[in-house]
CSV table of C-alpha atoms in Angstrom, one decimal:
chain,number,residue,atom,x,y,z
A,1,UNK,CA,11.0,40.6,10.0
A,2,UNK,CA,10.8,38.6,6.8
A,3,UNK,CA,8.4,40.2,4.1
A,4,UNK,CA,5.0,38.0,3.4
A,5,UNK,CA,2.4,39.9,1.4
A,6,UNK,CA,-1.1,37.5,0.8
A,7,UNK,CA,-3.2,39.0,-2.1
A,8,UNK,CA,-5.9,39.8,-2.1
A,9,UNK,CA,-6.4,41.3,1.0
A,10,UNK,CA,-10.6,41.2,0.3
A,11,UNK,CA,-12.5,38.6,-2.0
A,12,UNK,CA,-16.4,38.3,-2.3
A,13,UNK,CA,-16.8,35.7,-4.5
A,14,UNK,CA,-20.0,33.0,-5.4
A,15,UNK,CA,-20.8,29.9,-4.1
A,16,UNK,CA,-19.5,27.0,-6.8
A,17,UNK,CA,-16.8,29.3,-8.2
A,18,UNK,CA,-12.8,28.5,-8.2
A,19,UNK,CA,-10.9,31.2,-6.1
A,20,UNK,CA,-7.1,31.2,-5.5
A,21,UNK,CA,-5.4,33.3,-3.0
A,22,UNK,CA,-1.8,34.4,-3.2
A,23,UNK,CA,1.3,34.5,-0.4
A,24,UNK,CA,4.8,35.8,-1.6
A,25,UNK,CA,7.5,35.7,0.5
A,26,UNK,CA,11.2,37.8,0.0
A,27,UNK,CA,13.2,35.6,2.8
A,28,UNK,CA,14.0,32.1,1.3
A,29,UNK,CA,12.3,30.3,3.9
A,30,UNK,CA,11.7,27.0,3.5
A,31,UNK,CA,8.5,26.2,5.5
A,32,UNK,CA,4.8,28.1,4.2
A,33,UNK,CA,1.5,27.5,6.0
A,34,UNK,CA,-2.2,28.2,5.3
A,35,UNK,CA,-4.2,28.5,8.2
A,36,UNK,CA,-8.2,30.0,8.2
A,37,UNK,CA,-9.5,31.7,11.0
A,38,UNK,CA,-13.1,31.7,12.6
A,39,UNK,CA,-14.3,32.6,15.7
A,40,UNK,CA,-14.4,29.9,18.4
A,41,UNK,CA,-11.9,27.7,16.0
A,42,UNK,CA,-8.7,30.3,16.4
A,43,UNK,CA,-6.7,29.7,13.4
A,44,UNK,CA,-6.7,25.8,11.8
A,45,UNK,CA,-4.1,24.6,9.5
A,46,UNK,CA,-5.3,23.8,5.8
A,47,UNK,CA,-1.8,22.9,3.9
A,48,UNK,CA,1.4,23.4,4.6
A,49,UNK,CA,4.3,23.2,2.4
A,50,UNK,CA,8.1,22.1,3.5
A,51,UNK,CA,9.5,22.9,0.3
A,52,UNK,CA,9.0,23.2,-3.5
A,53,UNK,CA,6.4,21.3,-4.8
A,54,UNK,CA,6.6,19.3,-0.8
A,55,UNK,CA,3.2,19.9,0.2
A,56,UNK,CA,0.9,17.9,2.8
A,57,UNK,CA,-2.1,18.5,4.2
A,58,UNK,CA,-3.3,19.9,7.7
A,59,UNK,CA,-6.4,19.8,10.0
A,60,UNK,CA,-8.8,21.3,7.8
A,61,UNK,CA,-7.9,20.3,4.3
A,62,UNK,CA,-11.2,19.3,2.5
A,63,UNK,CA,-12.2,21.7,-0.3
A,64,UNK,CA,-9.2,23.4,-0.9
A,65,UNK,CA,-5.3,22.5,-2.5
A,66,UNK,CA,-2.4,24.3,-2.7
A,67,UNK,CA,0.8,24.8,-5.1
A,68,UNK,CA,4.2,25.6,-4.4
A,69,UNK,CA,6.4,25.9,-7.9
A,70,UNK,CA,8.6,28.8,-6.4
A,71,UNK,CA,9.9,28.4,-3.2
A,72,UNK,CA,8.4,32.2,-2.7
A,73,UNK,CA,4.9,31.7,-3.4
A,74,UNK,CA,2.8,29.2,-2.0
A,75,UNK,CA,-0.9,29.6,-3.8
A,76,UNK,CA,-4.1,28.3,-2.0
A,77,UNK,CA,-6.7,27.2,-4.1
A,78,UNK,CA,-10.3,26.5,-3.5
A,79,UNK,CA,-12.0,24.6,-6.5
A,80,UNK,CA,-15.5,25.2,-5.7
A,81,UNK,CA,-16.5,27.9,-3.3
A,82,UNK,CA,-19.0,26.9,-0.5
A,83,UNK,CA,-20.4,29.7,2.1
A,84,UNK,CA,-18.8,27.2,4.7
A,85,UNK,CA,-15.6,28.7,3.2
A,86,UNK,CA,-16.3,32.1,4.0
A,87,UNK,CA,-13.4,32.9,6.4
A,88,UNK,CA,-10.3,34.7,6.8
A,89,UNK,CA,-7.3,33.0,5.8
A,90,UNK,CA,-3.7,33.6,6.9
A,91,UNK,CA,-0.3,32.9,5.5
A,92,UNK,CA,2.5,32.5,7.2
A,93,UNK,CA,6.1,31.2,7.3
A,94,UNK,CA,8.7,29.7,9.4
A,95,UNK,CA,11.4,31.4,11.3
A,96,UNK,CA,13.9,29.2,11.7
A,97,UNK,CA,17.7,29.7,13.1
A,98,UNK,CA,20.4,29.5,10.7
A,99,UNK,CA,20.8,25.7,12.2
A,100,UNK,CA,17.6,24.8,11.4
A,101,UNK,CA,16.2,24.6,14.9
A,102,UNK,CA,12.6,25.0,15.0
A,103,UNK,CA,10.3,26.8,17.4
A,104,UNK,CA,10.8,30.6,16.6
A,105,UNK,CA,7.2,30.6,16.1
A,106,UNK,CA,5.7,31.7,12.8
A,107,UNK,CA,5.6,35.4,10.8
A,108,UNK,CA,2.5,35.7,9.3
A,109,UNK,CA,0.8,37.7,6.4
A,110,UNK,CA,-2.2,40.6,6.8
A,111,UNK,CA,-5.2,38.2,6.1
A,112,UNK,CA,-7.2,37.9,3.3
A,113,UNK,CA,-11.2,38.2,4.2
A,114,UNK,CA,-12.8,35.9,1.8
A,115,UNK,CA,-17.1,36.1,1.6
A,116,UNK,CA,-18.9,33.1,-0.4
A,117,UNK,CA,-22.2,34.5,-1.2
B,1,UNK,CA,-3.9,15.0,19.5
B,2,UNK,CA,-2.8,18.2,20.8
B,3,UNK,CA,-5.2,20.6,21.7
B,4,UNK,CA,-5.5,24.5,23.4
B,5,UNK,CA,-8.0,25.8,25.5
B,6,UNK,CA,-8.5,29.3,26.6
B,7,UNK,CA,-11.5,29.7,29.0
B,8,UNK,CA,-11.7,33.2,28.6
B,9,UNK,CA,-13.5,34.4,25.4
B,10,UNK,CA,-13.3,38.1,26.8
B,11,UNK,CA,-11.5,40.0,29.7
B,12,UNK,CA,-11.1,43.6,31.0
B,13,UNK,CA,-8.8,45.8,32.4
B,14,UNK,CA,-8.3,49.0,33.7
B,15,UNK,CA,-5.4,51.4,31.9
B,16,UNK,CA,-2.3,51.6,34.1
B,17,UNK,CA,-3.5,47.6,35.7
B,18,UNK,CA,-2.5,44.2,35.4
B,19,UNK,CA,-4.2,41.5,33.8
B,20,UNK,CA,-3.6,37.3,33.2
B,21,UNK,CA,-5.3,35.5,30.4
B,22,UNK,CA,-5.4,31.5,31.2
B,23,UNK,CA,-4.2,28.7,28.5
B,24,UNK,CA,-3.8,25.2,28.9
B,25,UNK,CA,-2.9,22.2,26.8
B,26,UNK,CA,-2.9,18.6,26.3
B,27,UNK,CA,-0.1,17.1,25.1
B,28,UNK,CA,1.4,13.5,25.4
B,29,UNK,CA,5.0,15.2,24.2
B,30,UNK,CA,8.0,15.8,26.4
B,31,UNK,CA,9.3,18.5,23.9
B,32,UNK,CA,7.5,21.3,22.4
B,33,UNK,CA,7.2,25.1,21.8
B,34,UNK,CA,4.5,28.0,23.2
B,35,UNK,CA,3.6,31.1,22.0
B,36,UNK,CA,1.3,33.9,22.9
B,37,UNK,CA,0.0,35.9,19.6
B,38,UNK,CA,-1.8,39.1,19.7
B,39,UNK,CA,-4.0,40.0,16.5
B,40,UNK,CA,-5.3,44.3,17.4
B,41,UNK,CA,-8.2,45.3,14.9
B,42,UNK,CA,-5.7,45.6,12.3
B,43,UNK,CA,-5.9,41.7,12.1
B,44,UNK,CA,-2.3,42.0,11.8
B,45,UNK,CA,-0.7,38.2,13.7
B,46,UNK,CA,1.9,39.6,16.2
B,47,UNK,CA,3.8,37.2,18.2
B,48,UNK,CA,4.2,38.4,21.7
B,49,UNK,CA,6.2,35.9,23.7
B,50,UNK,CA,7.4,32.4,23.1
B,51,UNK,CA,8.5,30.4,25.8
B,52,UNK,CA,10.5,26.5,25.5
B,53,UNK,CA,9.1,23.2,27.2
B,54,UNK,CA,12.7,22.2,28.3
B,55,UNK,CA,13.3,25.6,29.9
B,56,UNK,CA,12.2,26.3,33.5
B,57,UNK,CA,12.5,30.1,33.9
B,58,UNK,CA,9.6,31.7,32.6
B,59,UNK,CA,10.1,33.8,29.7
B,60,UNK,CA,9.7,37.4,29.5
B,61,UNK,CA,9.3,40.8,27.4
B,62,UNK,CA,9.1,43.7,29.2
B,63,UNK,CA,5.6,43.9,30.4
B,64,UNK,CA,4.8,40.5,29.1
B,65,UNK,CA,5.2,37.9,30.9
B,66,UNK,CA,4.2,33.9,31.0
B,67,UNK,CA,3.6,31.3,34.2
B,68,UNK,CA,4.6,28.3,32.5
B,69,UNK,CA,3.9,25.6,34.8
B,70,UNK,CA,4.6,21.5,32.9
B,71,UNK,CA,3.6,19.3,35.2
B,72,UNK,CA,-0.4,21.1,35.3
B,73,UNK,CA,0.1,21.9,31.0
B,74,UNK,CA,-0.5,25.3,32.3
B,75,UNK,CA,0.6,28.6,30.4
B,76,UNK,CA,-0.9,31.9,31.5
B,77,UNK,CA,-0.2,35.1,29.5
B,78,UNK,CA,0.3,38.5,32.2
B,79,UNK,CA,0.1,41.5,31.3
B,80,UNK,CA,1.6,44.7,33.2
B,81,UNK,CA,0.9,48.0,33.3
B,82,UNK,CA,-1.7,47.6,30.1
B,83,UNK,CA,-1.9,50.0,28.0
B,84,UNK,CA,-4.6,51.2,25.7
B,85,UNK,CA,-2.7,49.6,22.8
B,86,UNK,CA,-2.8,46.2,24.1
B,87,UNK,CA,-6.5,46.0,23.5
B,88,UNK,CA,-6.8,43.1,21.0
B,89,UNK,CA,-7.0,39.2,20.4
B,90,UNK,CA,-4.5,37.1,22.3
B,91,UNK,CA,-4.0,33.5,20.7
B,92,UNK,CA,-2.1,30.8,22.9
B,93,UNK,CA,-0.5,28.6,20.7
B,94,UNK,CA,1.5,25.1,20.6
B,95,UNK,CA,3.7,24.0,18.6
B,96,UNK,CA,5.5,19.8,18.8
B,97,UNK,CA,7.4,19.9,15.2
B,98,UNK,CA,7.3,22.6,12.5
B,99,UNK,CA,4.4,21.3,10.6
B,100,UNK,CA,1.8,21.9,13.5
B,101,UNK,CA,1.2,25.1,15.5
B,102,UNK,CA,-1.9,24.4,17.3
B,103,UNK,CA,-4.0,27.5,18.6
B,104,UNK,CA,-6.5,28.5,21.6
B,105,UNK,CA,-10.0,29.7,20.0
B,106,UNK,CA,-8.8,33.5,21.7
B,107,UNK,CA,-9.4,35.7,24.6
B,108,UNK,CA,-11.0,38.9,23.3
B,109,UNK,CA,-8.7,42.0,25.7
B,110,UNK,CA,-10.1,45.3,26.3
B,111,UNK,CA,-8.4,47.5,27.9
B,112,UNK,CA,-10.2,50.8,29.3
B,113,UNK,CA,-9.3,54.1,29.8
């Protein structure tokens, strides 16, 4: 399996704050997705990126941006902390086939637990 | 829009017993991907099985296996001989082009001893 490490793994942090959470990744890949999880939602996708500084936005986008200057780390970034924030977030990356053919589903990272207080 | 449902926030089983957790979809595509993840305490994202829209045989891995069925957007997760280590989160997901993996809100598994 390719090697994704988020950081940090738990974040308390307070409401109107900027907080930015890491995910590395060793294997080259090309595609890097931030999804947040909740219960009842399942996981939602925030930004996704497609390639060095190629980013776009998903479902959930409002409140937070992203940054990808190296194609192994892909930054998430919430400018002002809210309590509706409070989640845990996932990375996660693309497996693709040396082709490019898509729909090897997705590796992700451990999770970082984020508390807006 | 594509969406997932699972109807089944939480299930039980009995060690040793066989259990099937329910997904459907909506989807207007002809194409597309689906994948059963399980997340165990750890909160760890471990994909289980996938299976292809374009395929018909049902996809399997070893005691996991899926009942894809297209035509009712139908794809239910079943689980054989569980064991206590399959107590955890299972996620259905979907997935049309690699910018979009849509997932079910969960179905919570215990399994008992």
């Amino acid at each position: 399996d390719a090697g994704i490490t988020q950081s940090p793994r738990h974040k308390v942090t307070e409401t109107g704050t900027p907080v930015t959470l890491r995910c590395h990744q060793t294997e080259n890949h090309r595609y890097m997705y931030w999804y947040r999880q909740d219960p009842g939602h399942g996981l939602r996708l925030i930004h996704y990126s497609y390639g060095v500084k190629d980013t776009d936005k998903g479902e959930v986008s409002d409140g937070y941006s992203v940054s990808r200057s190296k194609t192994e780390d892909f930054l998430l970034t919430l400018e002002s902390a809210t309590s509706s924030q409070t989640s845990v977030y996932f990375c996660a990356i693309s497996e693709m086939s040396t082709g490019g053919i898509m729909g090897y589903g997705y590796t992700f990272g451990s999770g970082t637990r984020l508390t807006v207080v | 829009a594509q969406t997932v449902t699972q109807s089944q926030p939480e299930m039980s089983v009995q060690e040793a017993e066989t259990v099937t957790l329910s997904c459907t979809y909506d989807t207007s595509e002809n194409n597309y991907y689906l994948f059963w993840y399980k997340q165990p305490p750890s909160r760890q994202m471990i994909l289980v099985i996938r299976q292809e829209a374009y395929k018909q045989q049902n996809a399997t891995e070893n005691r996991f296996s899926v009942n894809f069925q297209k035509a009712a957007k139908s794809f239910s997760l079943k689980i054989s001989d569980s064991q206590l280590g399959d107590t955890a989160m299972y996620f259905c997901a979907f997935m049309v082009n690699n910018n979009d993996m849509r997932f079910g809100a969960g179905t919570r598994l215990t399994v008992k001893p």
